[in-house]
Coordinates of C-alpha atoms in Angstrom, one line a residue:
Chain A
M7 CA -18.4 17.9 19.6
I8 CA -19.9 19.9 16.8
A9 CA -17.3 22.6 17.2
F10 CA -14.6 19.9 17.1
I11 CA -16.1 18.5 13.8
A12 CA -16.3 22.0 12.3
R13 CA -12.7 22.7 13.2
R14 CA -11.5 19.5 11.7
L15 CA -13.6 20.1 8.5
V16 CA -12.0 23.6 8.1
G17 CA -8.6 22.1 8.7
A18 CA -9.2 19.7 5.8
I19 CA -9.8 22.5 3.3
P20 CA -6.1 23.2 2.5
T21 CA -5.5 19.5 2.0
L22 CA -8.5 19.2 -0.4
I23 CA -7.3 22.3 -2.4
L24 CA -3.9 20.7 -2.7
I25 CA -5.4 17.5 -3.9
S26 CA -7.5 19.2 -6.5
L27 CA -4.3 21.1 -7.7
F28 CA -2.4 17.8 -8.0
V29 CA -5.1 16.1 -9.9
F30 CA -5.6 19.1 -12.2
T31 CA -1.9 19.5 -12.9
L32 CA -1.5 15.8 -13.5
Q33 CA -4.3 15.9 -16.1
K34 CA -2.6 18.8 -17.8
L35 CA 0.7 17.0 -17.9
L36 CA -0.7 13.8 -19.3
P37 CA 0.6 12.8 -22.7
G38 CA -1.8 12.5 -25.6
D39 CA -4.7 14.7 -26.5
P40 CA -8.0 13.0 -25.9
I41 CA -9.6 15.6 -28.2
L42 CA -7.5 14.3 -31.1
A43 CA -8.7 10.8 -30.4
M44 CA -12.3 12.0 -30.4
A45 CA -12.0 14.0 -33.6
G46 CA -11.6 10.8 -35.5
E47 CA -9.4 9.9 -38.5
E48 CA -9.8 13.1 -40.5
R49 CA -8.7 15.4 -37.7
D50 CA -10.8 18.2 -39.2
P51 CA -9.4 21.5 -37.6
A52 CA -13.0 22.9 -37.3
V53 CA -14.1 19.8 -35.4
I54 CA -11.1 20.0 -33.1
A55 CA -11.7 23.7 -32.4
L56 CA -15.3 22.9 -31.7
L57 CA -14.4 20.1 -29.3
H58 CA -11.8 22.3 -27.5
E59 CA -14.5 24.9 -27.0
K60 CA -17.1 22.4 -25.9
Y61 CA -14.7 21.2 -23.1
H62 CA -13.4 24.7 -22.4
L63 CA -9.9 23.6 -23.4
D64 CA -9.3 26.8 -25.3
Q65 CA -9.2 29.0 -22.2
P66 CA -6.2 29.9 -20.0
I67 CA -5.1 27.2 -17.6
P68 CA -6.1 29.1 -14.3
I69 CA -9.5 29.8 -15.7
Q70 CA -9.9 26.1 -16.6
Y71 CA -8.9 25.2 -13.1
I72 CA -11.5 27.6 -11.5
R73 CA -14.2 26.4 -13.9
W74 CA -13.3 22.8 -13.0
V75 CA -13.4 23.4 -9.2
G76 CA -16.6 25.4 -9.6
G77 CA -18.1 22.3 -11.3
L78 CA -16.8 20.0 -8.6
L79 CA -18.5 22.0 -5.9
Q80 CA -21.8 21.6 -7.8
G81 CA -21.2 17.9 -8.1
D82 CA -20.1 18.1 -11.7
F83 CA -17.1 15.9 -12.0
G84 CA -17.0 16.1 -15.8
M85 CA -18.0 13.7 -18.5
S86 CA -16.3 10.4 -19.3
L87 CA -14.6 11.0 -22.6
R88 CA -15.2 7.4 -23.6
T89 CA -18.7 6.5 -22.6
E90 CA -19.9 10.1 -22.6
Q91 CA -21.7 9.5 -19.3
P92 CA -21.3 12.0 -16.4
V93 CA -18.5 10.8 -14.1
T94 CA -20.8 11.2 -11.1
T95 CA -23.3 8.7 -12.7
L96 CA -20.5 6.3 -13.4
V97 CA -19.1 6.5 -9.8
A98 CA -22.6 6.2 -8.3
S99 CA -23.3 3.0 -10.3
K100 CA -19.9 1.4 -9.5
L101 CA -19.4 2.5 -5.9
P102 CA -22.2 0.3 -4.3
V103 CA -20.6 -2.8 -5.8
T104 CA -17.3 -2.1 -4.2
L105 CA -18.9 -0.9 -0.9
E106 CA -20.7 -4.3 -0.7
L107 CA -17.4 -6.1 -1.4
A108 CA -15.6 -3.9 1.2
A109 CA -18.3 -4.5 3.8
L110 CA -18.1 -8.3 3.4
A111 CA -14.3 -8.1 3.4
L112 CA -14.4 -6.1 6.6
I113 CA -16.7 -8.5 8.3
I114 CA -14.4 -11.4 7.4
A115 CA -11.4 -9.4 8.5
L116 CA -12.9 -8.4 11.9
A117 CA -14.2 -11.9 12.5
I118 CA -10.7 -13.4 12.0
G119 CA -8.4 -10.6 13.0
I120 CA -9.7 -9.5 16.4
P121 CA -10.2 -12.9 18.1
A122 CA -6.8 -14.0 16.7
G123 CA -5.2 -10.9 18.0
I124 CA -6.7 -11.3 21.5
I125 CA -5.7 -14.9 21.7
A126 CA -2.2 -14.3 20.5
A127 CA -1.8 -11.5 23.1
L128 CA -3.1 -13.8 25.9
R129 CA -0.8 -16.6 24.8
K130 CA 2.2 -14.4 24.1
G131 CA 5.4 -16.3 23.4
T132 CA 3.7 -19.6 22.8
A133 CA 3.5 -21.6 19.6
L134 CA 0.0 -20.3 19.1
D135 CA 1.2 -16.8 19.2
Y136 CA 4.0 -17.4 16.7
G137 CA 1.6 -19.4 14.4
A138 CA -1.0 -16.6 14.5
N139 CA 1.7 -14.1 13.7
I140 CA 3.0 -16.1 10.7
V141 CA -0.5 -16.5 9.4
A142 CA -1.1 -12.7 9.8
L143 CA 2.1 -11.8 8.0
S144 CA 1.2 -14.3 5.3
G145 CA -2.1 -12.5 4.8
I146 CA -0.3 -9.2 4.5
S147 CA 2.4 -10.6 2.1
I148 CA 0.3 -12.7 -0.2
P149 CA -0.5 -10.9 -3.5
H150 CA -4.2 -10.4 -3.8
F151 CA -4.3 -11.4 -7.4
W152 CA -2.5 -14.6 -6.8
L153 CA -4.7 -15.7 -3.9
G154 CA -7.6 -14.8 -6.2
I155 CA -6.3 -17.1 -8.9
L156 CA -5.6 -19.9 -6.5
L157 CA -9.1 -19.7 -5.1
I158 CA -10.7 -19.7 -8.5
M159 CA -8.6 -22.7 -9.5
L160 CA -9.8 -24.6 -6.3
F161 CA -13.4 -23.5 -5.9
S162 CA -14.4 -22.8 -9.5
V163 CA -12.3 -24.9 -11.8
K164 CA -11.7 -27.9 -9.6
L165 CA -14.7 -28.2 -7.2
K166 CA -17.1 -26.1 -9.4
W167 CA -18.8 -24.7 -6.3
L168 CA -18.6 -21.1 -7.1
P169 CA -18.5 -19.0 -10.3
A170 CA -15.1 -18.0 -11.4
S171 CA -16.1 -14.4 -12.3
G172 CA -19.0 -12.1 -13.0
F173 CA -21.3 -10.3 -10.7
V174 CA -25.0 -10.4 -9.9
P175 CA -26.5 -7.3 -8.1
L176 CA -27.7 -7.9 -4.6
F177 CA -31.4 -7.1 -5.3
D178 CA -31.5 -9.3 -8.4
D179 CA -30.6 -12.5 -6.7
P180 CA -29.1 -12.3 -3.2
V181 CA -27.9 -15.9 -3.2
Q182 CA -26.1 -15.6 -6.5
N183 CA -24.8 -12.2 -5.4
F184 CA -23.2 -13.8 -2.3
K185 CA -21.7 -16.6 -4.4
T186 CA -20.0 -14.1 -6.7
L187 CA -18.7 -11.9 -3.9
I188 CA -17.6 -14.4 -1.3
L189 CA -14.3 -15.3 -2.9
P190 CA -13.2 -11.8 -3.7
A191 CA -14.3 -10.6 -0.2
F192 CA -12.2 -13.3 1.3
V193 CA -9.2 -12.3 -0.8
V194 CA -9.5 -8.6 0.3
G195 CA -10.4 -9.6 3.9
V196 CA -7.4 -11.9 4.5
G197 CA -4.9 -9.0 4.0
L198 CA -7.0 -6.8 6.3
A199 CA -7.3 -9.5 8.9
G200 CA -3.5 -9.8 9.1
T201 CA -3.1 -6.1 9.7
L202 CA -6.0 -6.1 12.3
M203 CA -4.6 -9.1 14.1
R204 CA -1.2 -7.6 14.5
H205 CA -2.6 -4.3 15.8
T206 CA -5.1 -6.0 18.1
R207 CA -2.3 -8.1 19.6
G208 CA -0.1 -5.0 20.1
A209 CA -2.9 -3.0 21.7
M210 CA -4.0 -5.9 23.9
L211 CA -0.4 -6.5 25.1
S212 CA 0.1 -2.8 26.1
V213 CA -3.2 -2.8 27.9
L214 CA -2.7 -6.2 29.7
G215 CA 0.4 -4.8 31.4
T216 CA -1.4 -1.9 33.0
D217 CA -2.2 -1.5 36.7
Y218 CA -6.0 -1.5 36.3
V219 CA -5.9 -4.9 34.6
R220 CA -3.7 -6.2 37.3
T221 CA -6.1 -4.7 39.9
A222 CA -9.1 -6.3 38.2
R223 CA -7.3 -9.6 38.2
A224 CA -6.2 -9.2 41.8
K225 CA -9.7 -8.6 43.1
G226 CA -10.7 -11.9 41.6
L227 CA -12.8 -11.0 38.6
M228 CA -13.5 -13.7 36.1
P229 CA -10.6 -13.9 33.6
R230 CA -13.1 -13.6 30.7
S231 CA -14.5 -10.4 32.2
V232 CA -11.0 -9.0 32.7
V233 CA -10.0 -9.6 29.2
L234 CA -13.2 -8.5 27.4
K235 CA -14.4 -5.7 29.7
H236 CA -11.3 -4.2 31.2
A237 CA -8.6 -4.9 28.7
F238 CA -10.3 -5.2 25.3
R239 CA -12.4 -2.1 25.7
N240 CA -9.3 0.0 26.2
A241 CA -7.5 -1.8 23.5
L242 CA -10.3 -1.0 21.1
M243 CA -9.4 2.6 20.5
P244 CA -6.4 2.1 18.3
I245 CA -8.3 -0.7 16.5
V246 CA -11.2 1.5 15.7
T247 CA -9.0 4.2 14.3
L248 CA -7.1 1.6 12.3
T249 CA -10.3 0.0 10.9
T250 CA -11.4 3.3 9.4
L251 CA -8.0 3.9 8.0
L252 CA -7.9 0.4 6.5
F253 CA -10.2 1.8 3.8
G254 CA -7.2 2.8 1.7
E255 CA -5.7 -0.7 1.9
M256 CA -9.1 -2.1 1.1
L257 CA -9.5 -0.1 -2.0
G258 CA -6.0 -1.0 -3.2
G259 CA -6.9 -4.6 -2.7
A260 CA -10.3 -4.1 -4.4
V261 CA -8.6 -2.7 -7.5
L262 CA -6.7 -5.9 -8.3
T263 CA -9.3 -8.3 -6.9
E264 CA -12.1 -6.9 -9.0
Q265 CA -9.8 -7.2 -12.0
V266 CA -9.1 -10.9 -11.3
F267 CA -12.8 -11.7 -10.6
S268 CA -14.2 -9.3 -13.3
I269 CA -16.4 -7.5 -10.8
P270 CA -17.7 -4.3 -12.3
G271 CA -16.9 -2.1 -9.3
F272 CA -15.0 1.0 -8.4
G273 CA -11.6 -0.7 -8.6
K274 CA -12.1 -2.1 -12.0
M275 CA -13.4 1.2 -13.2
I276 CA -10.1 2.8 -12.1
V277 CA -8.0 0.3 -14.0
D278 CA -10.2 0.6 -17.1
A279 CA -10.2 4.4 -17.0
V280 CA -6.4 4.3 -16.7
F281 CA -6.0 2.0 -19.6
N282 CA -8.5 3.9 -21.8
R283 CA -6.8 7.2 -21.0
D284 CA -10.2 8.4 -19.8
Y285 CA -8.7 11.2 -17.7
A286 CA -12.0 12.7 -16.5
V287 CA -12.9 9.4 -14.8
V288 CA -9.4 9.0 -13.3
Q289 CA -9.6 12.5 -11.9
G290 CA -13.1 12.0 -10.5
V291 CA -12.1 8.7 -9.0
V292 CA -8.9 10.1 -7.3
L293 CA -10.9 13.0 -6.0
C294 CA -13.7 10.8 -4.6
V295 CA -11.2 8.6 -2.9
A296 CA -9.3 11.5 -1.5
V297 CA -12.4 13.2 -0.1
G298 CA -13.6 9.9 1.2
F299 CA -10.3 9.4 3.0
V300 CA -10.4 12.8 4.5
L301 CA -13.9 12.2 5.8
L302 CA -12.9 8.8 7.2
N303 CA -10.1 10.4 9.0
L304 CA -12.6 12.7 10.6
L305 CA -14.8 9.8 11.4
A306 CA -11.9 8.1 13.1
D307 CA -11.2 11.1 15.2
V308 CA -14.9 11.4 16.2
L309 CA -15.2 7.7 17.1
Y310 CA -12.0 8.0 19.1
R311 CA -13.6 10.7 21.2
V312 CA -16.9 8.8 21.5
I313 CA -15.1 5.7 22.8
N314 CA -12.6 7.5 25.0
P315 CA -14.4 9.9 27.4
R316 CA -11.1 11.2 28.7
L317 CA -10.5 13.1 25.4
R318 CA -14.0 14.7 25.6
T319 CA -13.4 16.4 29.0
A320 CA -9.8 17.2 28.1
S321 CA -10.7 19.7 25.4
Chain B
M63 CA 36.9 21.5 13.1
T64 CA 39.0 20.4 16.1
M65 CA 36.4 21.8 18.4
I66 CA 33.7 19.8 16.9
E67 CA 35.6 16.6 17.1
T68 CA 36.3 17.1 20.8
V69 CA 32.7 17.9 21.5
S70 CA 31.0 15.2 19.6
P71 CA 31.7 12.2 21.8
I72 CA 30.0 14.0 24.7
L73 CA 27.0 15.0 22.6
F74 CA 26.6 11.7 21.0
R75 CA 24.2 9.4 22.8
P76 CA 25.6 6.0 23.7
R77 CA 24.0 3.3 21.6
S78 CA 23.6 -0.3 22.4
T79 CA 24.5 -1.5 18.9
S80 CA 25.9 -4.8 20.0
R81 CA 22.8 -5.6 22.1
A82 CA 20.5 -4.7 19.2
L83 CA 22.6 -6.9 16.8
Q84 CA 22.5 -9.8 19.2
K85 CA 18.7 -9.5 19.5
F86 CA 18.4 -9.3 15.8
L87 CA 20.6 -12.4 15.2
G88 CA 18.6 -14.3 17.8
N89 CA 15.3 -13.6 16.0
K90 CA 14.4 -16.8 14.1
G91 CA 11.9 -15.3 11.8
A92 CA 14.2 -12.5 10.7
M93 CA 17.1 -15.0 10.2
I94 CA 14.9 -17.2 8.0
G95 CA 13.7 -14.2 6.1
A96 CA 17.3 -13.0 5.6
G97 CA 18.4 -16.5 4.5
I98 CA 15.7 -16.8 1.9
L99 CA 16.4 -13.3 0.6
I100 CA 20.1 -14.1 0.3
V101 CA 19.3 -17.2 -1.8
F102 CA 17.0 -15.2 -4.0
A103 CA 19.5 -12.4 -4.4
L104 CA 22.2 -14.9 -5.4
A105 CA 19.8 -16.4 -7.9
A106 CA 19.1 -13.0 -9.4
I107 CA 22.8 -12.1 -9.6
F108 CA 23.9 -15.4 -11.1
A109 CA 20.8 -15.8 -13.3
P110 CA 22.8 -16.1 -16.6
W111 CA 24.7 -19.0 -15.2
I112 CA 22.1 -20.9 -13.2
A113 CA 19.0 -20.5 -15.4
P114 CA 18.7 -23.8 -17.4
Y115 CA 17.2 -22.1 -20.5
N116 CA 17.0 -18.8 -22.3
P117 CA 14.1 -17.0 -20.5
I118 CA 12.8 -15.2 -23.6
K119 CA 13.4 -17.8 -26.3
T120 CA 10.1 -19.3 -27.5
N121 CA 9.8 -22.9 -28.5
F122 CA 6.6 -23.9 -30.1
L123 CA 7.3 -27.6 -29.7
V124 CA 6.9 -27.5 -25.9
I125 CA 4.0 -25.2 -25.3
R126 CA 2.3 -25.4 -21.9
K127 CA 4.1 -28.5 -20.7
P128 CA 3.5 -29.5 -17.1
P129 CA 6.5 -29.8 -14.8
S130 CA 8.9 -32.6 -15.8
A131 CA 12.6 -33.6 -15.4
L132 CA 13.4 -31.4 -18.4
F133 CA 11.3 -28.4 -17.3
W134 CA 11.2 -28.4 -13.5
L135 CA 8.4 -25.9 -13.3
G136 CA 6.9 -26.6 -16.7
T137 CA 6.6 -24.2 -19.7
D138 CA 4.4 -21.3 -20.6
E139 CA 2.1 -20.5 -23.5
L140 CA 5.0 -19.8 -25.7
G141 CA 7.1 -22.8 -24.7
R142 CA 9.5 -20.8 -22.5
D143 CA 10.9 -22.5 -19.4
L144 CA 9.2 -21.2 -16.3
L145 CA 12.1 -21.9 -13.9
S146 CA 14.4 -19.8 -16.1
R147 CA 11.8 -17.0 -16.3
L148 CA 11.3 -17.2 -12.6
I149 CA 15.1 -16.8 -11.9
W150 CA 15.4 -13.9 -14.3
G151 CA 12.2 -12.4 -12.9
A152 CA 13.9 -12.2 -9.5
R153 CA 16.2 -9.5 -10.9
G154 CA 13.3 -7.3 -11.8
S155 CA 11.4 -7.7 -8.5
L156 CA 14.3 -7.3 -6.2
V157 CA 15.8 -4.4 -8.1
A158 CA 12.4 -2.7 -8.4
G159 CA 11.8 -3.1 -4.6
G160 CA 15.2 -1.7 -3.7
I161 CA 15.3 1.2 -6.2
S162 CA 11.7 2.4 -5.5
V163 CA 12.4 2.5 -1.8
A164 CA 15.7 4.3 -2.5
I165 CA 13.7 6.9 -4.5
A166 CA 11.1 7.2 -1.7
M167 CA 13.8 7.8 0.9
A168 CA 15.9 10.1 -1.2
I169 CA 13.0 12.5 -1.5
G170 CA 11.0 11.7 1.7
V171 CA 13.7 11.8 4.3
P172 CA 15.1 15.2 3.4
L173 CA 11.6 16.7 3.2
G174 CA 10.8 15.2 6.7
L175 CA 14.1 16.5 8.1
L176 CA 13.4 20.0 6.8
A177 CA 9.8 20.1 8.0
G178 CA 10.7 18.7 11.5
Y179 CA 13.9 20.6 12.1
F180 CA 12.9 24.1 10.8
G181 CA 9.2 23.9 11.6
G182 CA 7.1 27.0 10.8
K183 CA 5.8 27.8 7.3
L184 CA 8.1 25.3 5.7
D185 CA 6.7 22.5 7.9
A186 CA 3.1 23.6 7.2
L187 CA 3.7 23.5 3.5
I188 CA 5.5 20.1 3.4
S189 CA 3.0 18.6 5.9
R190 CA 0.0 19.7 3.7
I191 CA 1.6 18.2 0.6
V192 CA 2.4 14.9 2.5
D193 CA -1.2 14.8 3.8
A194 CA -2.6 15.4 0.3
L195 CA -0.5 12.6 -1.1
L196 CA -1.3 10.2 1.7
S197 CA -5.0 10.7 1.1
C198 CA -4.8 8.6 -2.0
P199 CA -4.2 4.9 -1.2
F200 CA -0.6 3.8 -2.0
L201 CA -1.5 1.2 -4.7
V202 CA -4.1 3.5 -6.4
L203 CA -1.6 6.3 -6.5
A204 CA 1.1 4.0 -7.9
I205 CA -1.2 2.7 -10.6
A206 CA -2.4 6.2 -11.6
L207 CA 1.2 7.5 -11.7
G208 CA 2.4 4.4 -13.5
A209 CA -0.2 4.9 -16.2
F210 CA 0.7 8.5 -16.5
L211 CA 4.4 7.8 -16.9
G212 CA 3.8 5.0 -19.3
P213 CA 4.3 1.3 -19.0
S214 CA 7.9 0.2 -18.3
L215 CA 9.8 -1.2 -15.3
I216 CA 11.7 2.0 -14.7
N217 CA 8.5 4.1 -14.7
A218 CA 6.9 1.6 -12.4
M219 CA 9.8 2.0 -10.0
I220 CA 9.5 5.8 -10.1
A221 CA 5.7 5.6 -9.6
I222 CA 6.1 3.3 -6.6
G223 CA 8.9 5.4 -5.2
L224 CA 6.9 8.6 -5.4
S225 CA 3.8 6.9 -3.9
A226 CA 5.9 5.6 -0.9
M227 CA 7.7 8.9 -0.4
P228 CA 5.1 10.6 1.9
I229 CA 5.4 7.7 4.4
F230 CA 9.1 8.5 4.9
A231 CA 8.5 12.2 5.0
R232 CA 5.9 11.9 7.7
L233 CA 7.9 9.3 9.7
T234 CA 11.1 11.4 9.5
R235 CA 9.3 14.6 10.6
G236 CA 7.7 12.9 13.5
Q237 CA 11.0 11.4 14.7
V238 CA 12.8 14.8 14.4
L239 CA 10.0 16.4 16.4
S240 CA 10.4 13.8 19.1
I241 CA 14.1 14.5 19.6
R242 CA 14.1 18.2 18.7
H243 CA 14.4 19.4 22.3
E244 CA 16.9 16.8 23.5
D245 CA 19.8 18.2 25.4
Y246 CA 22.4 17.1 22.9
L247 CA 20.7 19.0 20.2
E248 CA 20.2 22.1 22.4
G249 CA 23.9 21.8 23.2
A250 CA 24.9 21.5 19.6
R251 CA 22.9 24.6 18.8
A252 CA 24.3 26.5 21.8
I253 CA 27.9 26.1 20.7
G254 CA 26.8 27.5 17.3
L255 CA 27.2 24.5 15.0
P256 CA 25.6 25.1 11.6
D257 CA 22.2 23.5 11.1
R258 CA 23.5 21.4 8.2
W259 CA 26.1 19.9 10.5
I260 CA 23.6 19.3 13.3
I261 CA 21.1 17.6 11.0
A262 CA 23.7 15.3 9.4
R263 CA 25.7 14.6 12.6
Y264 CA 23.2 14.6 15.4
V265 CA 19.7 14.4 14.1
L266 CA 19.9 11.8 11.3
P267 CA 21.9 9.1 13.3
N268 CA 19.5 9.3 16.1
I269 CA 16.4 8.8 14.0
L270 CA 17.9 6.1 11.8
S271 CA 16.5 3.0 13.4
P272 CA 12.8 3.6 12.6
L273 CA 13.8 4.6 9.1
V274 CA 15.6 1.3 8.6
V275 CA 12.6 -0.7 9.9
Q276 CA 10.3 1.3 7.6
A277 CA 12.6 0.7 4.7
A278 CA 12.5 -3.1 5.1
L279 CA 8.7 -3.0 5.4
T280 CA 8.3 -0.7 2.4
I281 CA 10.5 -2.9 0.2
A282 CA 7.9 -5.6 0.9
S283 CA 5.1 -3.3 -0.2
A284 CA 7.1 -2.0 -3.1
I285 CA 7.7 -5.6 -4.4
L286 CA 4.0 -6.3 -4.1
A287 CA 3.2 -3.1 -5.9
E288 CA 5.6 -3.8 -8.7
A289 CA 4.1 -7.2 -9.1
S290 CA 0.6 -5.6 -9.1
L291 CA 1.6 -3.0 -11.8
S292 CA 3.3 -5.7 -13.9
F293 CA 0.2 -7.9 -13.5
L294 CA -1.8 -5.0 -14.9
G295 CA 0.7 -4.5 -17.7
L296 CA 2.2 -1.3 -16.4
G297 CA 5.6 -2.8 -15.2
Q298 CA 8.1 -5.0 -17.0
Q299 CA 7.2 -5.3 -20.7
P300 CA 7.2 -8.6 -22.6
P301 CA 9.1 -10.6 -23.6
Y302 CA 11.2 -9.9 -20.5
P303 CA 10.0 -11.9 -17.4
S304 CA 8.6 -10.5 -14.2
W305 CA 6.7 -12.4 -11.6
G306 CA 3.7 -10.1 -11.9
S307 CA 3.5 -10.3 -15.7
M308 CA 4.0 -14.1 -15.6
L309 CA 0.9 -14.3 -13.4
N310 CA -1.0 -12.1 -15.8
A311 CA -0.3 -14.5 -18.6
A312 CA -1.0 -17.5 -16.4
R313 CA -4.4 -16.1 -15.5
N314 CA -5.7 -17.0 -19.0
F315 CA -4.7 -20.6 -18.6
M316 CA -6.0 -21.4 -15.2
E317 CA -7.8 -24.5 -16.5
Q318 CA -5.3 -25.7 -19.1
A319 CA -2.1 -24.9 -17.3
P320 CA -2.5 -24.3 -13.6
W321 CA 1.2 -24.8 -12.9
M322 CA 1.8 -21.5 -14.7
S323 CA 0.2 -19.6 -11.8
L324 CA 1.9 -21.4 -8.9
A325 CA 5.6 -20.6 -9.1
P326 CA 5.5 -16.8 -9.8
G327 CA 2.9 -16.2 -7.1
A328 CA 4.7 -18.3 -4.6
A329 CA 7.9 -16.4 -5.4
I330 CA 6.3 -13.0 -4.8
Y331 CA 4.7 -14.3 -1.6
I332 CA 7.8 -15.7 -0.1
T333 CA 9.9 -12.7 -1.0
V334 CA 7.4 -10.2 0.5
L335 CA 7.0 -12.4 3.6
S336 CA 10.8 -12.6 4.0
F337 CA 11.1 -8.8 3.9
N338 CA 8.2 -8.5 6.4
L339 CA 9.9 -10.9 8.7
L340 CA 13.2 -9.0 8.4
G341 CA 11.4 -5.7 9.1
D342 CA 9.7 -7.2 12.2
G343 CA 13.0 -8.5 13.5
L344 CA 14.7 -5.1 12.9
S345 CA 11.8 -3.4 14.6
D346 CA 12.1 -5.7 17.7
A347 CA 15.9 -5.3 17.9
L348 CA 16.0 -1.5 17.3
D349 CA 13.0 -0.4 19.3
P350 CA 14.2 0.7 22.8
K351 CA 10.7 0.0 24.2
S352 CA 10.9 -3.7 23.4
Q353 CA 14.4 -4.3 24.9
H354 CA 13.0 -5.4 28.2

C-alpha cells in the first residue's frame, strides 16, 4: 500500500509542475501592473523601481518562476498585494470556514442522496423512481445563488427564523454558527445530493442484477440484508470515489453560495481576490485547490483499494 | 478514391439509428425538455417582436412595480419591464451555452483524437495538460479565466469554453482508446488508408454518441456557469439583460421587490433542467448497454 501511494505521489509531480506553470504564465499575462497601483498617484519612478526590486519583478522571467516555486516549496505563497498579509495566513484563516460549510453540506448530501438512490433503484420504473430522478435533476440544475436567494426570502425575510447573512465562528457560539451555516450548507448540499442519488441508483442497479445478489435472494436471506449487506456494500465503491471527487463541485458551489450569504470563506476570498486583481491570492488559491484535488484523487484511489480487497491482491 | 468507396460499407459498423431515435422520441422527460427548449429558443429568436417593452429603456415612473396586467412579471429598480428583459435575456443564455460548448468541443475533441489515436509522447503531453486543467474545479477555473479576460459576454463564453474543454478531450481520448483495436480500424490501416481519413471516416463517427450526450449535459453546465459569471458581474454587461445579472440586481431588493428574483432564476433553472433531461434521454437512447 505504501509503495502504491508513493508511486501515485511521484506520478502527480508532472501534473503539479504543469499547474504551477499555468498559474505562473497566467499571472504574467494578466493585464494591469499591480505595482503601478501600489505606487500611488505620483508614480515616482524610484518608488516603482524599489517595488519591482522588492517583489523580484526586475529579474528575468525564468528566474522569477524558479524563485516562486522555491518559495512555494517552503510554504511561501507570496503576499496579498492588497492586505499585505501572507497568502498562507489568509488561506489558513478562510479555509476552516469553507471546510465546515463543506462538511455540513456533505452530511446533508449523503443523508438525502444515498437513501434516495437506493430506494429509486429498488423501485425502478415506478413513479417513486421517476419522482426521485426529477428531484435529483432539479438539485443539479437549480442555480445555487437563486436557491440561496429563495431560502433567504423565505426563512429570513418572511419567517425571520434564520439570519440572512453573516457568519459566527464555531467556537464563539456553536448555536449561532449553525444558524448562519445551515441555509448555505443546504444550498450546496442539494446539488451534491442530486449527483450522489443518480450515481447511487446507477451503482445499485448494476449490482442488483448480479449473480451473487440473486443467489443471496434465492437462499432466502432477508431482503433488507440482501440490499444493505450484499448489494450496497458492492455499490459503495463508485460512490466513495465520487464523494471525494465531488470536492470540486462543492467548491464551485461554495464560491457563489458564500457570495450570496456573505460568508467570509475560501469561496468569497476567491471572488474578492479576482475583483481586486489581487493576483498573489488568486495564484495561491488556485494552487491550493489543485494540490488539494490531486491529494483527494489519491485518497479516492486508496479508499478504493481499502474497500475492494480484490484490487489489493491483484497488484 | 474508388477503392475507398467500395471498402467503406464493409468496414462501417451497422448502426441502429432508427431504434435509437425511436427510443429517444419515446422518452417523456427528453421530449418535455426538448419542447421547453424549442419554446425558449423561439422566444429568443423573436424577442424583438414578442417582448412587450424595450428591455433597456428605463422609466422612473414605474420603479419596482409588482406584477400586474401592464407588467406581467413586474418591473425592476430602473422601471424596466421584467418580462421583456427575461425574453431578451434568453438570447444571451442560450447563445452563451451553445457557443461555449462549441469552443470546448472545437479544441477538446481534436486534442482527444490526437492523444487517443497516436498515443505515445503526444498522448502523455496532452493527457498531462488535461489532468492539470481538470484539477481546478470547472466553475472556479471559469471565474478565474473570466476575470483574466475581462468582463463581457464574449469573454465569459471563451472562459467557460476553455474550462469545459478538458472534459471533451478526456472523453474523446477514452472513447478512441476503446475502439482503437477494433477490426474495422485494423482493416482500414491494413489497406493503407491515411490516418487523417481513418480518423474522420471511421473513428469519429463511431465515438460520436457519447460526445453528443456530453455536449447536451455540458450546455446545461455552461448556461449555469454563464449565469454565475453574470451574477458576479463577469458576463453580460449592463444595461443589456441576462438572467444572471438580473438576479444580481434582484439580490439587493429581496425585501422590497421579491418578484425581481423569481422569474430570472426560474428561467435558468427550467432551461438547465431541460438540457439535462435532453442529455439523459440521449444517453439512454444512444447507449448500447441500455438497449435491453
